[in-house]
């Protein structure tokens, strides 16, 4: 059967099962992804792939599902985290702790391009589902393995959540003010960044597999820890310490290597972000503010001088900005090339015309939530844009569709598997 015939057969079977779920669009349309991970990191990777057309099948434990379903806040008894994070995904249930469940996963893996898992190192191997087992079934499979500290090294067996990764990456140690404790981010930052890195790495592995055109091209295993992607984004810090003995300290809202860059309060009690970290931008800002004399003052003549006298410079800027409201400030500085922007909350984001024009906030009609808004798809593709087809599914909502189309199981077989607790 050629690919076109196979697509038609799947569409017909989907209609028989009562679902037409073959309408995904985007550059990854046709890519099949099994997501065994839980909570955020692996789910972020699969969410990004799903936004751009991949068929992502979320594999959940029967009865309980992904623990993310228990994260509040809730609307109509449903986790909003789940509804957004698992949009465009299909949910099946499968008990990986049983021989029957392990056999089904191997059969599903034979049909997949990518498998994402987030168990502690060694768990998949104990189930007979490690890389050797799955790559034997499907040599072209790309396997993304998420864990707190990676699959190797002395910490590999430690439990690890994103909070610990954020602390050990070096990020938290330099976040906050000198006279306050370090500050954790208010979002699962390490998990989400690891998710982005995982999605990128998965695409790299698929490119390596497919670009050669060889029928013998193989998949591979990608080892993604939670701490290393965030560590990678703290770009020069290790080299700075090694070469110059500089150990990055907390500097609040300032940027340690260039000035000015901080938050400033306007006369109407709004906060404004301002960055003028290149010489030309600083000179343009000073002129736009009507304070050209700042350019001539020796303590502000170049970046090194501005860093040494940063507090004094911030006092000058605070004095000017504190006498003007936010709109007046923006109207005066932006036309002159000033790099400024307001600190937004959710309500202000939803009102912003640029967000609206970019379709960064979209409307979804969900059976459980009704009409709701959520984040749009980014980045924007000119020829193959992604889309949000639906919000996060109910537990096992797509058992019939996936087991039917991927494995050709019928209702009687599915009923037997459900009765024995396998699905």
mmCIF file of C-alpha atoms in Angstrom:
data_model
loop_
_atom_site.group_PDB
_atom_site.id
_atom_site.type_symbol
_atom_site.label_atom_id
_atom_site.label_comp_id
_atom_site.label_asym_id
_atom_site.label_seq_id
_atom_site.Cartn_x
_atom_site.Cartn_y
_atom_site.Cartn_z
ATOM 1 C CA UNK A 1 0.000 0.000 0.000
ATOM 2 C CA UNK A 2 1.470 3.381 -0.975
ATOM 3 C CA UNK A 3 1.362 6.436 1.311
ATOM 4 C CA UNK A 4 -1.699 7.926 -0.419
ATOM 5 C CA UNK A 5 -3.642 4.663 -0.119
ATOM 6 C CA UNK A 6 -2.573 4.373 3.507
ATOM 7 C CA UNK A 7 -3.821 7.912 4.225
ATOM 8 C CA UNK A 8 -7.184 7.146 2.612
ATOM 9 C CA UNK A 9 -7.487 3.914 4.601
ATOM 10 C CA UNK A 10 -6.783 5.730 7.865
ATOM 11 C CA UNK A 11 -9.344 8.409 7.022
ATOM 12 C CA UNK A 12 -11.989 5.739 6.289
ATOM 13 C CA UNK A 13 -11.187 3.872 9.496
ATOM 14 C CA UNK A 14 -11.332 7.129 11.445
ATOM 15 C CA UNK A 15 -14.812 7.768 10.096
ATOM 16 C CA UNK A 16 -15.877 4.244 11.062
ATOM 17 C CA UNK A 17 -14.584 4.867 14.590
ATOM 18 C CA UNK A 18 -16.484 8.141 14.743
ATOM 19 C CA UNK A 19 -13.496 10.494 14.624
ATOM 20 C CA UNK A 20 -11.935 12.388 11.745
ATOM 21 C CA UNK A 21 -8.645 13.412 13.315
ATOM 22 C CA UNK A 22 -6.509 13.712 10.183
ATOM 23 C CA UNK A 23 -6.819 17.470 9.678
ATOM 24 C CA UNK A 24 -3.647 18.628 11.443
ATOM 25 C CA UNK A 25 -1.709 21.242 9.524
ATOM 26 C CA UNK A 26 1.843 22.512 9.648
ATOM 27 C CA UNK A 27 5.360 21.534 8.583
ATOM 28 C CA UNK A 28 5.305 18.401 10.777
ATOM 29 C CA UNK A 29 2.066 16.971 9.416
ATOM 30 C CA UNK A 30 2.503 13.196 9.135
ATOM 31 C CA UNK A 31 5.052 12.949 11.970
ATOM 32 C CA UNK A 32 4.024 10.460 14.661
ATOM 33 C CA UNK A 33 5.050 11.113 18.268
ATOM 34 C CA UNK A 34 4.472 9.011 21.385
ATOM 35 C CA UNK A 35 4.696 11.084 24.581
ATOM 36 C CA UNK A 36 5.159 8.987 27.728
ATOM 37 C CA UNK A 37 6.442 11.905 29.812
ATOM 38 C CA UNK A 38 4.602 13.549 32.694
ATOM 39 C CA UNK A 39 4.217 17.108 34.026
ATOM 40 C CA UNK A 40 6.000 19.795 31.981
ATOM 41 C CA UNK A 41 9.362 19.188 30.253
ATOM 42 C CA UNK A 42 8.609 16.391 27.805
ATOM 43 C CA UNK A 43 5.098 17.739 27.428
ATOM 44 C CA UNK A 44 6.479 21.091 26.309
ATOM 45 C CA UNK A 45 8.504 19.361 23.599
ATOM 46 C CA UNK A 46 5.491 17.404 22.360
ATOM 47 C CA UNK A 47 3.263 20.498 22.617
ATOM 48 C CA UNK A 48 5.558 22.419 20.267
ATOM 49 C CA UNK A 49 5.588 19.526 17.814
ATOM 50 C CA UNK A 50 1.808 19.212 18.005
ATOM 51 C CA UNK A 51 1.335 22.928 17.320
ATOM 52 C CA UNK A 52 3.026 22.406 13.973
ATOM 53 C CA UNK A 53 1.099 19.375 12.835
ATOM 54 C CA UNK A 54 2.713 16.313 14.410
ATOM 55 C CA UNK A 55 0.306 13.606 15.537
ATOM 56 C CA UNK A 56 1.199 13.536 19.240
ATOM 57 C CA UNK A 57 -0.227 10.664 21.252
ATOM 58 C CA UNK A 58 -0.105 11.244 24.996
ATOM 59 C CA UNK A 59 0.300 7.877 26.740
ATOM 60 C CA UNK A 60 -1.281 8.066 30.207
ATOM 61 C CA UNK A 61 -1.708 5.709 33.115
ATOM 62 C CA UNK A 62 -5.221 4.223 33.170
ATOM 63 C CA UNK A 63 -7.508 5.884 35.689
ATOM 64 C CA UNK A 64 -5.194 8.642 36.903
ATOM 65 C CA UNK A 65 -3.567 10.077 33.795
ATOM 66 C CA UNK A 66 -0.789 12.653 33.766
ATOM 67 C CA UNK A 67 -0.285 14.356 37.170
ATOM 68 C CA UNK A 68 -0.487 17.662 35.300
ATOM 69 C CA UNK A 69 -4.253 17.107 35.262
ATOM 70 C CA UNK A 70 -4.148 17.819 39.014
ATOM 71 C CA UNK A 71 -2.422 21.214 38.705
ATOM 72 C CA UNK A 72 -4.710 24.160 39.387
ATOM 73 C CA UNK A 73 -6.239 26.513 38.713
ATOM 74 C CA UNK A 74 -9.336 24.644 37.570
ATOM 75 C CA UNK A 75 -12.370 25.678 35.535
ATOM 76 C CA UNK A 76 -15.382 23.370 35.533
ATOM 77 C CA UNK A 77 -13.206 20.946 37.486
ATOM 78 C CA UNK A 78 -10.599 20.782 34.701
ATOM 79 C CA UNK A 79 -6.957 21.826 34.973
ATOM 80 C CA UNK A 80 -6.199 24.848 32.801
ATOM 81 C CA UNK A 81 -2.555 23.790 32.748
ATOM 82 C CA UNK A 82 -3.631 20.518 31.140
ATOM 83 C CA UNK A 83 -5.979 22.148 28.650
ATOM 84 C CA UNK A 84 -3.274 24.449 27.278
ATOM 85 C CA UNK A 85 -0.197 22.240 27.658
ATOM 86 C CA UNK A 86 -1.823 19.219 26.024
ATOM 87 C CA UNK A 87 -3.651 20.992 23.223
ATOM 88 C CA UNK A 88 -3.572 19.271 19.832
ATOM 89 C CA UNK A 89 -2.575 15.999 21.519
ATOM 90 C CA UNK A 90 -4.465 12.726 21.548
ATOM 91 C CA UNK A 91 -4.779 10.741 24.773
ATOM 92 C CA UNK A 92 -4.579 6.995 25.148
ATOM 93 C CA UNK A 93 -4.251 4.954 28.318
ATOM 94 C CA UNK A 94 -1.683 2.205 28.772
ATOM 95 C CA UNK A 95 -0.275 0.408 31.799
ATOM 96 C CA UNK A 96 3.447 0.074 31.146
ATOM 97 C CA UNK A 97 3.914 -2.059 34.262
ATOM 98 C CA UNK A 98 2.303 -5.122 32.683
ATOM 99 C CA UNK A 99 3.666 -7.445 29.987
ATOM 100 C CA UNK A 100 0.612 -6.740 27.852
ATOM 101 C CA UNK A 101 1.145 -3.002 28.157
ATOM 102 C CA UNK A 102 4.816 -3.318 27.343
ATOM 103 C CA UNK A 103 4.005 -5.344 24.253
ATOM 104 C CA UNK A 104 1.490 -2.729 23.105
ATOM 105 C CA UNK A 105 4.054 0.042 23.546
ATOM 106 C CA UNK A 106 6.539 -1.843 21.405
ATOM 107 C CA UNK A 107 3.899 -2.201 18.710
ATOM 108 C CA UNK A 108 3.075 1.498 18.919
ATOM 109 C CA UNK A 109 6.789 2.375 18.816
ATOM 110 C CA UNK A 110 7.117 0.432 15.583
ATOM 111 C CA UNK A 111 4.705 2.959 14.021
ATOM 112 C CA UNK A 112 6.215 6.109 15.567
ATOM 113 C CA UNK A 113 8.918 8.557 14.517
ATOM 114 C CA UNK A 114 9.630 9.988 17.983
ATOM 115 C CA UNK A 115 9.125 8.653 21.497
ATOM 116 C CA UNK A 116 9.416 10.983 24.495
ATOM 117 C CA UNK A 117 9.823 9.617 28.025
ATOM 118 C CA UNK A 118 10.512 11.228 31.384
ATOM 119 C CA UNK A 119 10.972 8.386 33.855
ATOM 120 C CA UNK A 120 13.930 8.026 36.189
ATOM 121 C CA UNK A 121 16.985 6.556 34.449
ATOM 122 C CA UNK A 122 16.679 2.782 34.331
ATOM 123 C CA UNK A 123 12.882 2.588 34.578
ATOM 124 C CA UNK A 124 12.329 1.979 30.873
ATOM 125 C CA UNK A 125 15.057 -0.659 30.867
ATOM 126 C CA UNK A 126 13.415 -2.484 33.792
ATOM 127 C CA UNK A 127 10.202 -2.669 31.786
ATOM 128 C CA UNK A 128 12.029 -4.051 28.774
ATOM 129 C CA UNK A 129 11.407 -0.761 26.953
ATOM 130 C CA UNK A 130 14.883 0.738 26.915
ATOM 131 C CA UNK A 131 16.613 2.044 23.798
ATOM 132 C CA UNK A 132 17.978 -1.366 22.833
ATOM 133 C CA UNK A 133 14.494 -2.871 23.029
ATOM 134 C CA UNK A 134 12.665 -0.113 21.164
ATOM 135 C CA UNK A 135 15.319 0.471 18.507
ATOM 136 C CA UNK A 136 15.281 -3.264 17.820
ATOM 137 C CA UNK A 137 11.580 -2.916 17.038
ATOM 138 C CA UNK A 138 12.006 0.335 15.088
ATOM 139 C CA UNK A 139 15.591 1.219 14.111
ATOM 140 C CA UNK A 140 14.393 4.604 12.797
ATOM 141 C CA UNK A 141 12.911 5.703 16.125
ATOM 142 C CA UNK A 142 14.183 8.909 17.740
ATOM 143 C CA UNK A 143 13.952 8.572 21.525
ATOM 144 C CA UNK A 144 13.956 11.720 23.678
ATOM 145 C CA UNK A 145 14.815 10.835 27.283
ATOM 146 C CA UNK A 146 14.071 13.456 29.944
ATOM 147 C CA UNK A 147 15.436 13.284 33.479
ATOM 148 C CA UNK A 148 16.572 15.650 36.187
ATOM 149 C CA UNK A 149 20.305 15.076 35.760
ATOM 150 C CA UNK A 150 20.652 13.024 32.581
ATOM 151 C CA UNK A 151 21.215 9.342 31.885
ATOM 152 C CA UNK A 152 24.848 9.389 33.065
ATOM 153 C CA UNK A 153 26.978 10.941 35.805
ATOM 154 C CA UNK A 154 27.027 10.586 39.606
ATOM 155 C CA UNK A 155 23.656 12.352 40.058
ATOM 156 C CA UNK A 156 21.709 10.388 37.454
ATOM 157 C CA UNK A 157 19.696 8.456 40.048
ATOM 158 C CA UNK A 158 18.720 11.524 42.060
ATOM 159 C CA UNK A 159 15.123 12.697 41.830
ATOM 160 C CA UNK A 160 15.119 15.992 39.992
ATOM 161 C CA UNK A 161 12.457 18.606 39.340
ATOM 162 C CA UNK A 162 12.888 21.876 37.506
ATOM 163 C CA UNK A 163 13.258 23.813 40.751
ATOM 164 C CA UNK A 164 16.479 21.971 41.572
ATOM 165 C CA UNK A 165 17.668 22.345 37.982
ATOM 166 C CA UNK A 166 17.112 26.104 38.163
ATOM 167 C CA UNK A 167 19.155 26.272 41.355
ATOM 168 C CA UNK A 168 22.033 24.115 40.130
ATOM 169 C CA UNK A 169 22.217 25.671 36.658
ATOM 170 C CA UNK A 170 23.579 28.924 38.091
ATOM 171 C CA UNK A 171 20.498 30.871 37.048
ATOM 172 C CA UNK A 172 18.890 31.306 40.466
ATOM 173 C CA UNK A 173 22.160 32.290 42.116
ATOM 174 C CA UNK A 174 22.333 35.481 40.045
ATOM 175 C CA UNK A 175 18.614 36.333 40.174
ATOM 176 C CA UNK A 176 17.391 38.949 42.641
ATOM 177 C CA UNK A 177 18.963 41.903 44.415
ATOM 178 C CA UNK A 178 22.183 42.028 46.420
ATOM 179 C CA UNK A 179 20.357 42.488 49.734
ATOM 180 C CA UNK A 180 17.689 39.818 49.115
ATOM 181 C CA UNK A 181 17.759 36.029 48.843
ATOM 182 C CA UNK A 182 18.029 34.426 45.406
ATOM 183 C CA UNK A 183 14.723 34.304 43.540
ATOM 184 C CA UNK A 184 13.117 31.299 41.871
ATOM 185 C CA UNK A 185 11.202 31.975 38.641
ATOM 186 C CA UNK A 186 7.391 31.943 39.000
ATOM 187 C CA UNK A 187 7.049 29.499 36.077
ATOM 188 C CA UNK A 188 8.635 26.047 35.551
ATOM 189 C CA UNK A 189 11.415 27.676 33.578
ATOM 190 C CA UNK A 190 13.928 24.824 33.519
ATOM 191 C CA UNK A 191 11.271 22.355 32.384
ATOM 192 C CA UNK A 192 9.996 24.625 29.644
ATOM 193 C CA UNK A 193 13.465 25.440 28.316
ATOM 194 C CA UNK A 194 14.361 21.742 28.410
ATOM 195 C CA UNK A 195 11.194 21.163 26.406
ATOM 196 C CA UNK A 196 12.279 23.647 23.758
ATOM 197 C CA UNK A 197 15.752 22.077 23.576
ATOM 198 C CA UNK A 198 14.190 18.626 23.319
ATOM 199 C CA UNK A 199 11.918 19.625 20.458
ATOM 200 C CA UNK A 200 14.907 21.160 18.669
ATOM 201 C CA UNK A 201 17.067 18.103 19.328
ATOM 202 C CA UNK A 202 14.344 15.769 18.105
ATOM 203 C CA UNK A 203 14.168 17.676 14.826
ATOM 204 C CA UNK A 204 17.963 17.514 14.518
ATOM 205 C CA UNK A 205 17.886 13.741 15.009
ATOM 206 C CA UNK A 206 15.100 13.366 12.447
ATOM 207 C CA UNK A 207 17.056 15.489 9.975
ATOM 208 C CA UNK A 208 20.111 13.274 10.484
ATOM 209 C CA UNK A 209 17.932 10.211 9.984
ATOM 210 C CA UNK A 210 16.175 11.433 6.862
ATOM 211 C CA UNK A 211 18.480 13.852 5.052
ATOM 212 C CA UNK A 212 20.807 11.180 3.687
ATOM 213 C CA UNK A 213 17.980 9.418 1.881
ATOM 214 C CA UNK A 214 19.515 6.086 2.820
ATOM 215 C CA UNK A 215 17.015 3.295 3.538
ATOM 216 C CA UNK A 216 19.333 2.188 6.341
ATOM 217 C CA UNK A 217 19.366 5.549 8.133
ATOM 218 C CA UNK A 218 18.807 5.099 11.837
ATOM 219 C CA UNK A 219 17.215 6.930 14.694
ATOM 220 C CA UNK A 220 19.025 7.612 17.947
ATOM 221 C CA UNK A 221 18.685 8.439 21.625
ATOM 222 C CA UNK A 222 18.701 12.071 22.824
ATOM 223 C CA UNK A 223 19.575 12.542 26.503
ATOM 224 C CA UNK A 224 17.922 15.741 27.834
ATOM 225 C CA UNK A 225 18.482 16.762 31.451
ATOM 226 C CA UNK A 226 16.570 19.561 33.153
ATOM 227 C CA UNK A 227 19.605 21.514 34.373
ATOM 228 C CA UNK A 228 21.797 21.597 31.265
ATOM 229 C CA UNK A 229 19.590 23.584 28.831
ATOM 230 C CA UNK A 230 19.221 26.452 31.324
ATOM 231 C CA UNK A 231 22.934 26.219 32.118
ATOM 232 C CA UNK A 232 23.611 26.494 28.359
ATOM 233 C CA UNK A 233 21.694 29.782 28.253
ATOM 234 C CA UNK A 234 23.867 31.343 30.973
ATOM 235 C CA UNK A 235 26.229 31.896 28.075
ATOM 236 C CA UNK A 236 29.628 33.305 29.138
ATOM 237 C CA UNK A 237 29.598 32.660 32.870
ATOM 238 C CA UNK A 238 31.902 29.669 33.122
ATOM 239 C CA UNK A 239 34.427 31.234 30.734
ATOM 240 C CA UNK A 240 34.278 34.522 32.668
ATOM 241 C CA UNK A 241 35.029 32.691 35.901
ATOM 242 C CA UNK A 242 37.786 30.591 34.340
ATOM 243 C CA UNK A 243 39.549 33.453 32.578
ATOM 244 C CA UNK A 244 38.854 36.412 34.866
ATOM 245 C CA UNK A 245 37.700 34.990 38.200
ATOM 246 C CA UNK A 246 34.327 36.733 37.801
ATOM 247 C CA UNK A 247 31.578 34.932 39.698
ATOM 248 C CA UNK A 248 28.249 36.410 38.634
ATOM 249 C CA UNK A 249 26.381 38.058 41.526
ATOM 250 C CA UNK A 250 22.837 39.319 41.929
ATOM 251 C CA UNK A 251 22.313 42.788 40.445
ATOM 252 C CA UNK A 252 18.523 43.118 40.509
ATOM 253 C CA UNK A 253 17.053 44.391 37.251
ATOM 254 C CA UNK A 254 20.325 45.686 35.865
ATOM 255 C CA UNK A 255 22.450 43.865 33.315
ATOM 256 C CA UNK A 256 25.977 43.268 34.651
ATOM 257 C CA UNK A 257 27.754 43.775 31.331
ATOM 258 C CA UNK A 258 26.072 46.840 29.794
ATOM 259 C CA UNK A 259 24.122 49.905 30.937
ATOM 260 C CA UNK A 260 21.556 51.312 31.112
ATOM 261 C CA UNK A 261 19.120 48.419 31.318
ATOM 262 C CA UNK A 262 16.576 48.224 34.099
ATOM 263 C CA UNK A 263 12.990 48.867 35.179
ATOM 264 C CA UNK A 264 11.859 52.409 35.933
ATOM 265 C CA UNK A 265 8.674 53.733 37.524
ATOM 266 C CA UNK A 266 6.668 56.386 35.704
ATOM 267 C CA UNK A 267 4.578 59.164 37.242
ATOM 268 C CA UNK A 268 1.351 57.130 36.943
ATOM 269 C CA UNK A 269 2.835 54.229 38.946
ATOM 270 C CA UNK A 270 3.508 52.025 35.915
ATOM 271 C CA UNK A 271 6.733 50.147 35.340
ATOM 272 C CA UNK A 272 8.746 50.602 32.171
ATOM 273 C CA UNK A 273 11.534 48.451 30.789
ATOM 274 C CA UNK A 274 14.358 50.410 29.148
ATOM 275 C CA UNK A 275 17.483 49.178 27.420
ATOM 276 C CA UNK A 276 20.180 51.336 25.829
ATOM 277 C CA UNK A 277 23.147 48.997 25.995
ATOM 278 C CA UNK A 278 24.887 50.056 22.778
ATOM 279 C CA UNK A 279 26.583 53.434 22.369
ATOM 280 C CA UNK A 280 24.340 54.601 19.534
ATOM 281 C CA UNK A 281 21.180 53.595 21.406
ATOM 282 C CA UNK A 282 22.312 55.419 24.533
ATOM 283 C CA UNK A 283 23.118 58.560 22.598
ATOM 284 C CA UNK A 284 19.746 58.399 20.826
ATOM 285 C CA UNK A 285 17.958 57.946 24.151
ATOM 286 C CA UNK A 286 19.715 60.924 25.747
ATOM 287 C CA UNK A 287 18.756 63.137 22.800
ATOM 288 C CA UNK A 288 15.142 61.900 22.810
ATOM 289 C CA UNK A 289 14.900 62.775 26.496
ATOM 290 C CA UNK A 290 16.306 66.233 25.880
ATOM 291 C CA UNK A 291 19.333 65.335 27.985
ATOM 292 C CA UNK A 292 22.123 65.404 25.404
ATOM 293 C CA UNK A 293 24.514 66.568 28.113
ATOM 294 C CA UNK A 294 24.598 62.982 29.427
ATOM 295 C CA UNK A 295 26.592 61.993 26.354
ATOM 296 C CA UNK A 296 29.329 64.493 27.155
ATOM 297 C CA UNK A 297 29.666 63.671 30.837
ATOM 298 C CA UNK A 298 32.815 61.576 31.409
ATOM 299 C CA UNK A 299 31.027 59.234 33.827
ATOM 300 C CA UNK A 300 28.637 58.201 31.011
ATOM 301 C CA UNK A 301 30.925 58.533 27.958
ATOM 302 C CA UNK A 302 31.041 54.812 27.140
ATOM 303 C CA UNK A 303 29.729 51.484 28.402
ATOM 304 C CA UNK A 304 32.608 50.897 30.813
ATOM 305 C CA UNK A 305 32.044 54.307 32.404
ATOM 306 C CA UNK A 306 28.291 53.781 32.563
ATOM 307 C CA UNK A 307 28.734 50.450 34.298
ATOM 308 C CA UNK A 308 31.055 52.009 36.880
ATOM 309 C CA UNK A 309 28.514 54.788 37.502
ATOM 310 C CA UNK A 310 25.349 52.774 36.936
ATOM 311 C CA UNK A 311 23.541 53.917 40.087
ATOM 312 C CA UNK A 312 24.144 57.547 39.209
ATOM 313 C CA UNK A 313 22.889 56.973 35.664
ATOM 314 C CA UNK A 314 19.778 55.185 36.930
ATOM 315 C CA UNK A 315 19.085 58.152 39.219
ATOM 316 C CA UNK A 316 19.203 60.475 36.202
ATOM 317 C CA UNK A 317 16.805 58.261 34.260
ATOM 318 C CA UNK A 318 14.484 57.783 37.228
ATOM 319 C CA UNK A 319 14.326 61.537 37.698
ATOM 320 C CA UNK A 320 13.216 62.097 34.095
ATOM 321 C CA UNK A 321 10.834 59.121 33.862
ATOM 322 C CA UNK A 322 9.315 59.756 37.272
ATOM 323 C CA UNK A 323 7.932 63.083 36.053
ATOM 324 C CA UNK A 324 6.052 61.598 33.086
ATOM 325 C CA UNK A 325 3.305 59.037 32.753
ATOM 326 C CA UNK A 326 3.753 55.867 30.758
ATOM 327 C CA UNK A 327 1.977 56.983 27.584
ATOM 328 C CA UNK A 328 3.819 60.286 27.421
ATOM 329 C CA UNK A 329 7.120 58.488 27.883
ATOM 330 C CA UNK A 330 6.387 55.955 25.162
ATOM 331 C CA UNK A 331 5.107 58.609 22.759
ATOM 332 C CA UNK A 332 8.260 60.674 23.189
ATOM 333 C CA UNK A 333 10.919 57.973 23.202
ATOM 334 C CA UNK A 334 9.753 55.341 20.706
ATOM 335 C CA UNK A 335 9.621 57.621 17.598
ATOM 336 C CA UNK A 336 13.198 58.646 18.375
ATOM 337 C CA UNK A 337 14.372 55.047 18.531
ATOM 338 C CA UNK A 338 14.107 54.533 22.279
ATOM 339 C CA UNK A 339 13.991 50.862 23.264
ATOM 340 C CA UNK A 340 11.261 50.917 25.909
ATOM 341 C CA UNK A 341 8.191 48.886 26.767
ATOM 342 C CA UNK A 342 5.638 48.558 29.548
ATOM 343 C CA UNK A 343 5.591 45.801 32.163
ATOM 344 C CA UNK A 344 2.364 43.940 31.368
ATOM 345 C CA UNK A 345 0.038 41.712 33.322
ATOM 346 C CA UNK A 346 -2.350 39.249 31.645
ATOM 347 C CA UNK A 347 -5.205 41.748 31.330
ATOM 348 C CA UNK A 348 -2.925 44.291 29.629
ATOM 349 C CA UNK A 349 -1.565 41.656 27.260
ATOM 350 C CA UNK A 350 -5.097 40.744 26.192
ATOM 351 C CA UNK A 351 -5.873 44.392 25.434
ATOM 352 C CA UNK A 352 -2.709 45.060 23.437
ATOM 353 C CA UNK A 353 -3.439 45.576 19.707
ATOM 354 C CA UNK A 354 -0.100 44.113 18.631
ATOM 355 C CA UNK A 355 -0.826 40.797 20.378
ATOM 356 C CA UNK A 356 -4.219 40.824 18.672
ATOM 357 C CA UNK A 357 -2.816 41.606 15.237
ATOM 358 C CA UNK A 358 -0.268 38.811 15.568
ATOM 359 C CA UNK A 359 -2.981 36.333 16.625
ATOM 360 C CA UNK A 360 -0.985 35.524 19.733
ATOM 361 C CA UNK A 361 -4.198 34.969 21.679
ATOM 362 C CA UNK A 362 -6.759 32.692 20.084
ATOM 363 C CA UNK A 363 -10.251 31.421 20.890
ATOM 364 C CA UNK A 364 -10.947 27.726 21.388
ATOM 365 C CA UNK A 365 -14.317 26.012 21.744
ATOM 366 C CA UNK A 366 -13.752 23.169 24.191
ATOM 367 C CA UNK A 367 -16.409 20.620 25.233
ATOM 368 C CA UNK A 368 -15.451 20.950 28.905
ATOM 369 C CA UNK A 369 -14.573 24.647 29.140
ATOM 370 C CA UNK A 370 -16.733 26.176 26.435
ATOM 371 C CA UNK A 371 -15.286 29.244 24.718
ATOM 372 C CA UNK A 372 -11.844 30.044 26.103
ATOM 373 C CA UNK A 373 -8.725 31.926 25.116
ATOM 374 C CA UNK A 374 -5.192 30.603 25.073
ATOM 375 C CA UNK A 375 -1.765 31.288 23.625
ATOM 376 C CA UNK A 376 -1.490 31.243 19.860
ATOM 377 C CA UNK A 377 1.114 29.361 17.841
ATOM 378 C CA UNK A 378 4.636 30.782 17.583
ATOM 379 C CA UNK A 379 6.784 31.252 15.566
ATOM 380 C CA UNK A 380 4.875 32.260 12.415
ATOM 381 C CA UNK A 381 5.494 30.227 9.245
ATOM 382 C CA UNK A 382 4.803 31.816 5.847
ATOM 383 C CA UNK A 383 3.916 28.621 3.967
ATOM 384 C CA UNK A 384 3.137 25.930 6.551
ATOM 385 C CA UNK A 385 1.721 27.639 9.648
ATOM 386 C CA UNK A 386 0.776 25.637 12.687
ATOM 387 C CA UNK A 387 -2.643 25.728 14.325
ATOM 388 C CA UNK A 388 -4.512 24.827 17.495
ATOM 389 C CA UNK A 389 -7.196 22.285 16.644
ATOM 390 C CA UNK A 390 -8.423 21.524 20.162
ATOM 391 C CA UNK A 391 -7.529 21.874 23.840
ATOM 392 C CA UNK A 392 -6.186 19.064 26.033
ATOM 393 C CA UNK A 393 -8.219 15.831 25.732
ATOM 394 C CA UNK A 394 -9.929 13.714 28.358
ATOM 395 C CA UNK A 395 -8.115 10.605 29.665
ATOM 396 C CA UNK A 396 -8.096 7.891 27.025
ATOM 397 C CA UNK A 397 -10.292 9.910 24.687
ATOM 398 C CA UNK A 398 -8.509 8.551 21.623
ATOM 399 C CA UNK A 399 -8.026 4.903 22.596
ATOM 400 C CA UNK A 400 -10.332 3.724 19.838
ATOM 401 C CA UNK A 401 -8.812 5.973 17.199
ATOM 402 C CA UNK A 402 -5.116 5.335 17.908
ATOM 403 C CA UNK A 403 -5.291 1.625 18.701
ATOM 404 C CA UNK A 404 -7.589 1.229 15.721
ATOM 405 C CA UNK A 405 -5.593 3.206 13.133
ATOM 406 C CA UNK A 406 -2.081 2.426 14.329
ATOM 407 C CA UNK A 407 -2.491 -1.208 15.434
ATOM 408 C CA UNK A 408 -5.794 -2.219 13.775
ATOM 409 C CA UNK A 409 -7.312 -3.415 17.046
ATOM 410 C CA UNK A 410 -11.079 -3.885 16.984
ATOM 411 C CA UNK A 411 -13.685 -3.093 19.629
ATOM 412 C CA UNK A 412 -13.610 -6.599 21.085
ATOM 413 C CA UNK A 413 -9.836 -6.512 21.541
ATOM 414 C CA UNK A 414 -9.997 -3.049 23.071
ATOM 415 C CA UNK A 415 -12.722 -4.159 25.466
ATOM 416 C CA UNK A 416 -10.604 -7.089 26.616
ATOM 417 C CA UNK A 417 -7.577 -4.861 27.189
ATOM 418 C CA UNK A 418 -9.683 -2.408 29.178
ATOM 419 C CA UNK A 419 -11.203 -5.174 31.293
ATOM 420 C CA UNK A 420 -7.777 -6.516 32.294
ATOM 421 C CA UNK A 421 -6.498 -3.017 33.130
ATOM 422 C CA UNK A 422 -3.972 -2.767 30.305
ATOM 423 C CA UNK A 423 -5.608 0.334 28.843
#
